[in-house]
Short mmCIF file of C-alpha atoms in Angstrom, two decimals:
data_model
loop_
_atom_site.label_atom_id
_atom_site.label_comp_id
_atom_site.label_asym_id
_atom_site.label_seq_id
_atom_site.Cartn_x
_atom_site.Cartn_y
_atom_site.Cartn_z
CA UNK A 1 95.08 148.81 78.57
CA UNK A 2 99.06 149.57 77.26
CA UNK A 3 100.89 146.56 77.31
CA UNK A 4 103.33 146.51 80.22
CA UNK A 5 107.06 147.57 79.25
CA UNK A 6 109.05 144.05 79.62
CA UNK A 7 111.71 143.30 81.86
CA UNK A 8 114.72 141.61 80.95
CA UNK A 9 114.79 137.50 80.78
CA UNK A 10 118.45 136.02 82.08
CA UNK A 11 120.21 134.15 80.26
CA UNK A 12 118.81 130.59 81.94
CA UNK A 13 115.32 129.88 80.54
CA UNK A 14 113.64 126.82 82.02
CA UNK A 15 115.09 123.53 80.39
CA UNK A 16 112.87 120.33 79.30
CA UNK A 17 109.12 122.06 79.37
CA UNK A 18 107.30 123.82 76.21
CA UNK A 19 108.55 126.85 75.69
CA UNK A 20 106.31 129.26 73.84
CA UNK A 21 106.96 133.78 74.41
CA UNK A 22 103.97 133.27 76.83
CA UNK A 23 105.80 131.03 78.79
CA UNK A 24 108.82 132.56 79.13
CA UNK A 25 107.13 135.80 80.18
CA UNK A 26 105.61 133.68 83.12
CA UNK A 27 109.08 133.01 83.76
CA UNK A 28 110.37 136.62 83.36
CA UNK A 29 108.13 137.13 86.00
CA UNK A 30 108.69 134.76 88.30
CA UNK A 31 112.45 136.03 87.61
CA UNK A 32 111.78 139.51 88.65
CA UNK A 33 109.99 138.65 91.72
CA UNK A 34 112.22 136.47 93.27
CA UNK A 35 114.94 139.28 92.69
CA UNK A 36 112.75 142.10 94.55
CA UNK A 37 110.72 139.60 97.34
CA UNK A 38 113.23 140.84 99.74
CA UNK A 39 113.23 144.98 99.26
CA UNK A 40 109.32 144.25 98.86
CA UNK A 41 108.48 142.74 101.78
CA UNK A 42 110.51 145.43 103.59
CA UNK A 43 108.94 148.24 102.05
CA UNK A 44 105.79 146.29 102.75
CA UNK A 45 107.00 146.31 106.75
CA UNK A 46 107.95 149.85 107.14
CA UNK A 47 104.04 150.98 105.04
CA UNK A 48 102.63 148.82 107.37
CA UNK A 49 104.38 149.51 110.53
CA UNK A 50 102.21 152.01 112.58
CA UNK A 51 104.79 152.79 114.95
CA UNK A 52 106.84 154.71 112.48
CA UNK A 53 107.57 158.37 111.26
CA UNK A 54 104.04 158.79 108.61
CA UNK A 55 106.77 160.41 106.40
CA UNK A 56 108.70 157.18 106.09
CA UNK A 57 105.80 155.20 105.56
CA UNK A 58 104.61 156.91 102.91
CA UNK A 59 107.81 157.08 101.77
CA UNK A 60 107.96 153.79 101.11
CA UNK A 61 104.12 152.94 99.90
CA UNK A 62 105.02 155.22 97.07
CA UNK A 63 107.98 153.13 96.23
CA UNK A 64 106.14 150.31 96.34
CA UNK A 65 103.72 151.61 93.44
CA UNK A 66 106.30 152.88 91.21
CA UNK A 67 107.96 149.49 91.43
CA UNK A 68 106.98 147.06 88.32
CA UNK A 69 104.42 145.19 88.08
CA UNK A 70 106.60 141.80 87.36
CA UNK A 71 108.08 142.22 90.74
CA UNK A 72 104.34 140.68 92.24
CA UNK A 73 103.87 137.50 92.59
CA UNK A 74 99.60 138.17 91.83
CA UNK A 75 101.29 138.38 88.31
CA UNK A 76 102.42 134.76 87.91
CA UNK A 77 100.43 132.08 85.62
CA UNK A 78 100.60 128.57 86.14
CA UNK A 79 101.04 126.66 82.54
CA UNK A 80 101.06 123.63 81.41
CA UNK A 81 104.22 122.01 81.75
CA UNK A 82 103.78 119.83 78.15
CA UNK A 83 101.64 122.10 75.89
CA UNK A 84 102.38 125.85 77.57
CA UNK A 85 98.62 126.06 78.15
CA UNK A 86 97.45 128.71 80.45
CA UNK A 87 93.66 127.48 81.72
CA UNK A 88 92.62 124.46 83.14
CA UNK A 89 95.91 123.72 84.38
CA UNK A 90 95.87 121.18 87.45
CA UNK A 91 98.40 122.16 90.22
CA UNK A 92 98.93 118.43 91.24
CA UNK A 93 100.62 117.34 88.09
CA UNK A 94 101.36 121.01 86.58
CA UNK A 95 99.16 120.07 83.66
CA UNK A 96 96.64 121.07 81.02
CA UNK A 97 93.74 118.99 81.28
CA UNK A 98 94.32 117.41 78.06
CA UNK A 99 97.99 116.31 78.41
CA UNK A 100 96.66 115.21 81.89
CA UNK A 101 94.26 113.08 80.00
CA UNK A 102 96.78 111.59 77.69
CA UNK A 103 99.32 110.99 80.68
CA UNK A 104 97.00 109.12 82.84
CA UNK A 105 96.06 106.93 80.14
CA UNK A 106 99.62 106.23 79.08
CA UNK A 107 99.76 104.98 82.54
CA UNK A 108 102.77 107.99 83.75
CA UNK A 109 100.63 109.73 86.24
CA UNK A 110 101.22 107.36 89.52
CA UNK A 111 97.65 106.03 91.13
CA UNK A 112 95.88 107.69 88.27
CA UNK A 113 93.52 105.52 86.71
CA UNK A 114 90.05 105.72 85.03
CA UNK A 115 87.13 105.73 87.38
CA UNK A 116 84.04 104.55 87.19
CA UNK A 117 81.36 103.85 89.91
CA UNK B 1 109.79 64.92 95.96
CA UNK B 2 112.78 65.11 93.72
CA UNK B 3 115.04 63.62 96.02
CA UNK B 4 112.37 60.63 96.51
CA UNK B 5 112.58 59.88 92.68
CA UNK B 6 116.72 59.87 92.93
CA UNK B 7 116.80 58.49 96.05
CA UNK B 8 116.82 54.34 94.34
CA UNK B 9 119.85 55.19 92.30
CA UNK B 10 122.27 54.20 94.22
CA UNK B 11 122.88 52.37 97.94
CA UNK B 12 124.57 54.78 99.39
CA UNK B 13 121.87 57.35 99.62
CA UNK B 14 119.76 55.67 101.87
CA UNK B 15 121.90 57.94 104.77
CA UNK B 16 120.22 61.37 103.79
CA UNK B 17 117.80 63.53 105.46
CA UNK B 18 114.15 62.64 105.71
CA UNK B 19 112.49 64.08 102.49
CA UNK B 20 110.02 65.80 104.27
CA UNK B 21 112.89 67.84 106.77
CA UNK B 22 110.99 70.80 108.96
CA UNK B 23 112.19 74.32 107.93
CA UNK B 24 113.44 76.65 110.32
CA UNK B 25 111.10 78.05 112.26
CA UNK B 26 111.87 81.84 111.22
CA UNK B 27 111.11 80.49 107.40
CA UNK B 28 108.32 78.32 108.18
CA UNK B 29 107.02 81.72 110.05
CA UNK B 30 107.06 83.19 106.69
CA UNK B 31 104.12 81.15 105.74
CA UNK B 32 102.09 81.89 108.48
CA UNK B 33 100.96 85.70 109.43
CA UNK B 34 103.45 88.19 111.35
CA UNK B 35 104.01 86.98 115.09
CA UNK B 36 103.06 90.45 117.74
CA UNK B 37 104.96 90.94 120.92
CA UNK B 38 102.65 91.68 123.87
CA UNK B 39 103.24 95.63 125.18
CA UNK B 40 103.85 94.92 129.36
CA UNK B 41 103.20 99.18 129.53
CA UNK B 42 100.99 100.11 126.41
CA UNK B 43 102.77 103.33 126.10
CA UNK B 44 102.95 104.50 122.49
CA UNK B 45 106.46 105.22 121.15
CA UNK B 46 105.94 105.31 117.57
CA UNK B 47 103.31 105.41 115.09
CA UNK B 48 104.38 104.65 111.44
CA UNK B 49 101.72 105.24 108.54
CA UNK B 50 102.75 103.71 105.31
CA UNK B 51 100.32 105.38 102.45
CA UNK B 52 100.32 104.10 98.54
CA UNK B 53 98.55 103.99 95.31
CA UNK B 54 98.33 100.04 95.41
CA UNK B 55 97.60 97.74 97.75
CA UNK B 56 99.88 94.83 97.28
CA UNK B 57 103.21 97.04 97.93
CA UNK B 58 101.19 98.60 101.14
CA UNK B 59 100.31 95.06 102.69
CA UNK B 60 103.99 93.59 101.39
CA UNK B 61 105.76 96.56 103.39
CA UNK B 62 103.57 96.33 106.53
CA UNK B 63 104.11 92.82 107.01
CA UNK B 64 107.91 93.07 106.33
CA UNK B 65 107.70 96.03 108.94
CA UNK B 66 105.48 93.71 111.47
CA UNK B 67 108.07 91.11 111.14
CA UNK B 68 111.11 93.21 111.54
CA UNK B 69 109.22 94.53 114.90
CA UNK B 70 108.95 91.15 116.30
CA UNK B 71 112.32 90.17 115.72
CA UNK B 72 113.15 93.69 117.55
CA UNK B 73 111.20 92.48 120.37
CA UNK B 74 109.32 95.32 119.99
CA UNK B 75 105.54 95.01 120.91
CA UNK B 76 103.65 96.23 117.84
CA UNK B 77 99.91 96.64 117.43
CA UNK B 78 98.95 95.20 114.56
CA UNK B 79 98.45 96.35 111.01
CA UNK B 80 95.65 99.31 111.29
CA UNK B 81 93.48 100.35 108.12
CA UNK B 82 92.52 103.75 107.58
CA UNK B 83 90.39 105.19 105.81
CA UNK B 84 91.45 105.72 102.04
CA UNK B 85 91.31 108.97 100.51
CA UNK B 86 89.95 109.87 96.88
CA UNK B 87 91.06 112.02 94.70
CA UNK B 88 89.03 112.48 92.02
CA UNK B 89 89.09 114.66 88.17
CA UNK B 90 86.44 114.82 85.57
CA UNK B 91 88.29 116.17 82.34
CA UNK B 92 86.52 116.72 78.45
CA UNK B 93 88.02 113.51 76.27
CA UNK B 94 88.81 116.17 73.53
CA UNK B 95 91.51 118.98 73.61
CA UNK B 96 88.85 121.14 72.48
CA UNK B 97 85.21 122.17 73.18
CA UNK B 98 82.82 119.34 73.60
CA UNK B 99 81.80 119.21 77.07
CA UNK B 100 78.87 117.14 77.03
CA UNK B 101 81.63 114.15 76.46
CA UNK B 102 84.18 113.87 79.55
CA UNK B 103 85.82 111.06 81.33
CA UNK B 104 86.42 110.51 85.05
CA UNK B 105 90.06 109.90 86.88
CA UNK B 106 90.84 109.22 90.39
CA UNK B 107 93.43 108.36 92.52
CA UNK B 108 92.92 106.32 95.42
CA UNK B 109 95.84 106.78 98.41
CA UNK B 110 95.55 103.65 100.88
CA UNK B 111 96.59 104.00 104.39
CA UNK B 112 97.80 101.53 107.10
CA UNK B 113 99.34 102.69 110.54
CA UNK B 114 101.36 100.34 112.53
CA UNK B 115 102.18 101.01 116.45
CA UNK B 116 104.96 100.57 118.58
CA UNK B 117 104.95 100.17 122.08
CA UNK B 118 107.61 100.05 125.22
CA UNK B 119 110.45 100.61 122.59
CA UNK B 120 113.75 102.47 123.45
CA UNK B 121 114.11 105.01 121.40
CA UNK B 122 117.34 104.25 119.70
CA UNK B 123 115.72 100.46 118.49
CA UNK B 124 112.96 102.42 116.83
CA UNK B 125 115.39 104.68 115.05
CA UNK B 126 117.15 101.52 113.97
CA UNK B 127 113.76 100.23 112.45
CA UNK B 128 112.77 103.13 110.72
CA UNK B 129 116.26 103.02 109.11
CA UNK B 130 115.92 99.23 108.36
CA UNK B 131 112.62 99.89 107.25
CA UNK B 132 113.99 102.59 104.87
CA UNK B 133 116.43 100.47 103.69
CA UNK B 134 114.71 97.83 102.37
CA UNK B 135 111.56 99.41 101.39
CA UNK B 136 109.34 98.56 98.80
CA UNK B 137 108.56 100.67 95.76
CA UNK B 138 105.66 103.65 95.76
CA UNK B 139 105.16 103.06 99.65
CA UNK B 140 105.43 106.63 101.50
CA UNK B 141 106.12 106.41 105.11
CA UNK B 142 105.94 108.80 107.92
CA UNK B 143 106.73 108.13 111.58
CA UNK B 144 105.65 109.84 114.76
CA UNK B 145 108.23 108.88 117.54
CA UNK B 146 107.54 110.50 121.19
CA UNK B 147 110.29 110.26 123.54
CA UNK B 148 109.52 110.37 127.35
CA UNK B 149 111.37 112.31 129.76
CA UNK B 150 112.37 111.95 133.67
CA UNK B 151 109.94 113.30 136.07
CA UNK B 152 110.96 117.14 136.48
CA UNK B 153 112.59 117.57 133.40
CA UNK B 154 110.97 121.42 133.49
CA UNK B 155 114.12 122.52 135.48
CA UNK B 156 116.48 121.46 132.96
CA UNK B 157 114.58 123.32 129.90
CA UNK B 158 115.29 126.73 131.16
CA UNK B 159 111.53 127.79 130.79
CA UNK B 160 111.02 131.10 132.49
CA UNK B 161 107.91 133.52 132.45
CA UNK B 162 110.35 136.22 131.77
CA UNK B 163 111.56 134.10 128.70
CA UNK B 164 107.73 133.55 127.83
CA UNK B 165 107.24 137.29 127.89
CA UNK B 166 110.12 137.83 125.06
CA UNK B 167 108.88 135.32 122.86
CA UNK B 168 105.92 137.31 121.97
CA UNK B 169 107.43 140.88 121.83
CA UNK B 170 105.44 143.28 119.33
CA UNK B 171 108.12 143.71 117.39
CA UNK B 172 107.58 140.74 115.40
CA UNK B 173 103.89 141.55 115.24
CA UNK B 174 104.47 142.01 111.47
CA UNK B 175 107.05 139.56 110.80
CA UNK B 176 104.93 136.76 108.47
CA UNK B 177 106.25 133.41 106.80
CA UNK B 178 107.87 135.50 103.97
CA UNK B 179 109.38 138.04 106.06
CA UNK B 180 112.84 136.72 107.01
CA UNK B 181 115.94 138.36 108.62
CA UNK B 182 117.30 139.46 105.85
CA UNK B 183 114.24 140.76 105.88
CA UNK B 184 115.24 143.24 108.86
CA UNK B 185 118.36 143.55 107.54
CA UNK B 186 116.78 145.12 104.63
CA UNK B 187 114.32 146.91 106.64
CA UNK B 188 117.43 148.72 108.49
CA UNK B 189 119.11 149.77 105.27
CA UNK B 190 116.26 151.71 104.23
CA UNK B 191 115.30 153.58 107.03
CA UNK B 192 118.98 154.45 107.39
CA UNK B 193 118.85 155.93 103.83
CA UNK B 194 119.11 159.32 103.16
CA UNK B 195 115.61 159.29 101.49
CA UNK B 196 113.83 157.64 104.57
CA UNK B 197 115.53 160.38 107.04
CA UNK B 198 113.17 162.03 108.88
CA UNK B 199 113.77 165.77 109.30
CA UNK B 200 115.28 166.81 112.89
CA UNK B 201 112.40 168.90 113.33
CA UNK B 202 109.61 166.41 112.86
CA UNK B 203 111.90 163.27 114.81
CA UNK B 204 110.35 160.89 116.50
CA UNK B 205 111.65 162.37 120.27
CA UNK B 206 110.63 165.73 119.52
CA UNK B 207 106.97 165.27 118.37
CA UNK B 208 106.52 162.55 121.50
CA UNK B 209 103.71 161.16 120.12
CA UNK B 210 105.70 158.70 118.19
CA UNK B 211 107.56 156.88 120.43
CA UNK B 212 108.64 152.77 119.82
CA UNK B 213 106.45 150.36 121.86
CA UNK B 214 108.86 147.72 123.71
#
């Protein structure tokens, strides 16, 4: 597998969490797919309508495919918010399990506390 | 019991108020648990749930809300529990490996709902907003207000089958949540493009086969 030519980051990178280059690619993604949702999901209609011209709708399926692959949004990663970790991230608190760990024992996670029963 | 000990000092005290003077009844209510109006209709007009992470807040803002109802003269039922919901993580204690060694969280959302009955409308919006005003911390609230209607209020909606029948038109067979209007908009440029043309030869109207469905 190549690596996947990069797209260009803007000049805004995301302020106050862990920054690391495998963050900000997540970002660059995220980035790149908010710019093309729109002509996507448009192409998306017209390959999908069946009451168009087969022409057009091919047409625009192979647009689709020779768009990047940034411009998905399958591509996107959750991280960790605190450490920039990429697995066991919890989509409640947008952390790795450790930091969640260390949060909910300093007592900043609302409602979190230790259970036992 | 102060005012017993200073009340010797002097003569001239002996003219003030009993020691033991009765509060006002809307204090002395404070004491006791939140007064209910009776509902003359029992029709439901608004059901607030308060949910929280800690019970004290939750029981503090339902009685505060129960009190505020009476003094609305708004029949309430009184303060229902629900059931709580559990959320709960097991995690490893160490940032690395070691599995055999984890710790359990959890997070336990409490729930109350609180009724109103035979309410106008507009004295139930002015709740919600006093409630909202003076509400206490990490309490979420949510309110279901219904509204009723004259008899034969159909007539006035404008409900038609012939509107019925547009409101499900094909065309929007493939519009989904993320497809919007600029959406169509979109969807318009690009078939107008020169790449999407269709040659005059193979056009829709000619072949006949690939006509629109209305």
């Amino acid at each position: 597998m190549f690596p996947t030519p990069l797209l260009q980051l803007s000049k805004k990178h995301p302020i106050g969490i862990f920054i690391n280059a495998r963050v900000l690619r997540d970002q660059m993604k995220r980035e790149a797919f908010a710019e093309n949702e729109q002509l996507r999901q448009a192409l998306r209609y017209i390959s999908q309508n069946t009451t168009l011209h087969p022409r057009q709708r091919a047409q625009a399926q192979l647009q689709l495919t020779t768009m990047h692959a940034h411009t998905r949004s399958t591509q996107f990663k959750n991280r960790c918010i605190v450490a920039g970790k990429g697995r066991g991230v919890f989509r409640d608190f947008r952390m790795g399990r450790y930091q969640f760990r260390l949060n909910a024992l300093a007592g900043n996670l609302p409602g979190v506390k230790k259970a036992s029963w | 019991m102060r005012a017993q000990q200073s009340a010797p000092t002097t003569t001239e005290e002996t003219a003030e108020p009993p020691t033991a003077a009765r509060l006002p009844l809307s204090v002395q209510a404070i004491y006791y648990k939140p007064l209910h109006r009776q509902p003359q209709h029992g029709l439901p007009v608004c059901n607030l749930m308060l949910r929280s992470y800690s019970v004290r807040q939750l029981e503090a803002q339902c009685d505060f809300a129960l009190r505020a109802a009476y003094y609305l003269n708004m029949p309430a039922t009184g303060i229902v529990s629900i059931p709580k919901k559990i959320r709960r993580w097991t995690v490893p204690r160490s940032n690395f490996v070691h599995k055999k060694s984890q710790e359990n969280y959890e997070r336990i959302t409490r729930k109350r709902l609180i009724q109103i009955m035979d309410t106008n409308p507009e004295v139930v919006e002015l709740w919600l907003a006093f409630l909202k005003k003076h509400a206490v911390y990490g309490v979420g609230m949510k309110a279901d207000v219904w509204v009723f209607e004259k008899v034969g209020v159909g007539k006035t909606m404008n409900v038609s089958l012939s509107n019925l029948h547009d409101l499900k038109r094909p065309t929007w067979a493939h519009f989904g949540p993320r497809k919007t209007v600029e959406t169509a908009a979109m969807v318009k440029d690009i078939l107008e493009s020169e790449k999407y043309k269709v040659p005059e030869s193979q056009a829709p109207d000619t072949m006949g086969t690939m006509q629109r469905i209305t």
